[in-house]
């Protein structure tokens, strides 16, 4: 049987091109290439830039497909694949979120993005926080969804206990069809019925490549509690959350808001889990549009 996800991807890519974004490979340095979806040449370039960073489960365009369709007309949308997802690769041995952040920033500079709003989901939110810390002139504001500032040991222990796994790799790098079911069941508030062959196709299309490197990415994510310090962010930060996320739950978003010391506002979406942008895209897009409208007016920064 032909892989259904492999059939869907070309259709999705065609739809993205109609929406005004096109794929481009950006060489950061020899051996490191980031694949971005960027505004097409026929699209006006004087729109505010919005950069979407995906989580650990899917690549960029699969994660943010509904948001691209909703926003590409008004904003200059950029959707990269993080290293070892989609078509982004490196021959370097560095695996830290700081290295991901550096590569994303260099790629955006090469694409002539001078200032942007970052929208980061889960792992992408962690990378986004690091980008905001390292490149404050590039990152003007952030929308963080179901994520944390850093994946400390205490956050890890609490999160794994909630979802019933012994390690992040056991959850995020599935080996079997049943593992894929468990991954999605945890990530959704209410997972719709999906036939087993689709789960198998998802496993084959998304989780067979770069297993070693993804294990290393997860190992590099964990921070000892005593080594974590809260950076001083200059950006406006919005926390846009699925109320029923059990990976990073209500307590985590409250803790994150407290750590940000009044610099963040919380916006919640009911009946939505960790993958809120896919599970309730219309509700997510409505709130995201409102946030962006508060930052930009008539396509120009306030």
CSV table of C-alpha atoms in Angstrom, one decimal, residues 31-154:
chain,number,residue,atom,x,y,z
A,31,UNK,CA,27.5,20.7,6.2
A,32,UNK,CA,24.5,22.5,7.8
A,33,UNK,CA,21.4,23.1,5.7
A,34,UNK,CA,18.1,24.3,7.0
A,35,UNK,CA,14.9,23.9,4.9
A,36,UNK,CA,12.6,26.9,5.2
A,37,UNK,CA,9.2,27.6,3.8
A,38,UNK,CA,9.4,31.2,2.9
A,39,UNK,CA,7.2,33.9,1.2
A,40,UNK,CA,7.2,33.4,-2.5
A,41,UNK,CA,8.9,36.0,-4.7
A,42,UNK,CA,5.6,37.1,-6.0
A,43,UNK,CA,4.5,37.9,-2.4
A,44,UNK,CA,5.1,41.5,-1.1
A,45,UNK,CA,8.1,41.6,1.3
A,46,UNK,CA,7.0,44.5,3.5
A,47,UNK,CA,4.8,42.4,5.7
A,48,UNK,CA,5.6,41.7,9.3
A,49,UNK,CA,7.6,38.5,9.6
A,50,UNK,CA,6.2,35.6,11.7
A,51,UNK,CA,8.4,32.5,12.2
A,52,UNK,CA,6.9,29.2,13.3
A,53,UNK,CA,9.0,26.6,15.2
A,54,UNK,CA,7.6,23.1,15.4
A,55,UNK,CA,7.7,20.5,18.2
A,56,UNK,CA,9.5,17.2,18.3
A,57,UNK,CA,6.8,15.1,16.7
A,58,UNK,CA,6.3,16.5,13.2
A,59,UNK,CA,8.2,18.7,10.7
A,60,UNK,CA,7.5,22.4,10.2
A,61,UNK,CA,4.8,22.4,7.5
A,62,UNK,CA,2.9,19.5,8.9
A,63,UNK,CA,2.7,21.1,12.3
A,64,UNK,CA,1.8,24.6,11.1
A,65,UNK,CA,-0.2,24.0,7.9
A,66,UNK,CA,-3.4,25.5,9.2
A,67,UNK,CA,-1.6,28.6,10.5
A,68,UNK,CA,0.2,29.2,7.3
A,69,UNK,CA,-3.1,29.1,5.4
A,70,UNK,CA,-4.6,31.5,7.8
A,71,UNK,CA,-1.8,34.0,8.0
A,72,UNK,CA,0.2,34.0,4.8
A,73,UNK,CA,-1.9,36.7,3.1
A,74,UNK,CA,-1.3,39.3,5.8
A,75,UNK,CA,2.1,38.3,7.2
A,76,UNK,CA,5.5,37.1,5.8
A,77,UNK,CA,5.4,33.5,7.1
A,78,UNK,CA,8.6,31.5,7.6
A,79,UNK,CA,8.4,27.8,8.6
A,80,UNK,CA,11.8,26.1,9.1
A,81,UNK,CA,12.4,22.4,9.8
A,82,UNK,CA,14.6,22.2,12.9
A,83,UNK,CA,17.8,20.2,12.6
A,84,UNK,CA,17.1,16.4,12.0
A,85,UNK,CA,13.5,17.0,11.1
A,86,UNK,CA,12.2,17.2,7.6
A,87,UNK,CA,15.0,18.2,5.3
A,88,UNK,CA,17.3,20.0,7.8
A,89,UNK,CA,20.6,18.4,8.5
A,90,UNK,CA,24.1,19.1,9.9
A,91,UNK,CA,27.3,17.2,10.1
A,92,UNK,CA,28.2,19.0,13.4
A,93,UNK,CA,28.1,17.2,16.7
A,94,UNK,CA,26.4,20.0,18.6
A,95,UNK,CA,22.8,19.1,19.7
A,96,UNK,CA,21.8,21.8,22.2
A,97,UNK,CA,18.8,24.1,21.9
A,98,UNK,CA,21.3,27.0,21.6
A,99,UNK,CA,22.8,25.4,18.5
A,100,UNK,CA,19.4,25.0,17.0
A,101,UNK,CA,18.6,28.7,17.9
A,102,UNK,CA,21.9,29.8,16.3
A,103,UNK,CA,21.2,28.0,13.1
A,104,UNK,CA,17.6,29.3,12.9
A,105,UNK,CA,18.8,32.9,13.4
A,106,UNK,CA,21.6,32.6,10.8
A,107,UNK,CA,19.1,31.1,8.4
A,108,UNK,CA,16.7,34.0,8.9
A,109,UNK,CA,19.5,36.5,8.5
A,110,UNK,CA,20.4,34.9,5.2
A,111,UNK,CA,16.7,35.3,4.2
A,112,UNK,CA,17.0,39.0,5.2
A,113,UNK,CA,14.6,38.8,8.1
A,114,UNK,CA,15.7,41.6,10.4
A,115,UNK,CA,12.9,41.4,13.0
A,116,UNK,CA,10.2,38.8,13.7
A,117,UNK,CA,7.6,37.4,15.9
A,118,UNK,CA,8.4,33.8,16.9
A,119,UNK,CA,5.6,31.2,17.4
A,120,UNK,CA,7.0,28.2,19.1
A,121,UNK,CA,5.4,24.9,20.0
A,122,UNK,CA,6.8,22.5,22.7
A,123,UNK,CA,10.5,21.8,21.6
A,124,UNK,CA,10.2,24.8,19.2
A,125,UNK,CA,9.2,27.0,22.2
A,126,UNK,CA,12.4,26.0,24.0
A,127,UNK,CA,14.4,26.8,20.9
A,128,UNK,CA,12.4,30.1,20.6
A,129,UNK,CA,13.2,31.1,24.2
A,130,UNK,CA,16.9,30.5,23.5
A,131,UNK,CA,16.7,32.6,20.2
A,132,UNK,CA,15.0,35.4,22.1
A,133,UNK,CA,17.8,35.3,24.7
A,134,UNK,CA,20.7,35.1,22.2
A,135,UNK,CA,19.3,37.4,19.4
A,136,UNK,CA,17.1,40.0,21.0
A,137,UNK,CA,17.4,42.3,18.0
A,138,UNK,CA,16.0,39.6,15.8
A,139,UNK,CA,13.2,38.3,18.0
A,140,UNK,CA,10.8,41.2,18.7
A,141,UNK,CA,8.0,39.2,20.4
A,142,UNK,CA,7.0,35.6,21.1
A,143,UNK,CA,4.0,33.4,21.2
A,144,UNK,CA,4.8,30.2,23.1
A,145,UNK,CA,2.5,27.2,23.0
A,146,UNK,CA,2.6,24.3,25.4
A,147,UNK,CA,6.3,24.7,26.2
A,148,UNK,CA,8.7,25.7,28.9
A,149,UNK,CA,11.7,28.0,29.1
A,150,UNK,CA,14.1,25.1,29.6
A,151,UNK,CA,13.5,21.3,30.2
A,152,UNK,CA,14.8,21.0,33.7
A,153,UNK,CA,15.1,17.8,35.6
A,154,UNK,CA,12.2,18.7,37.9
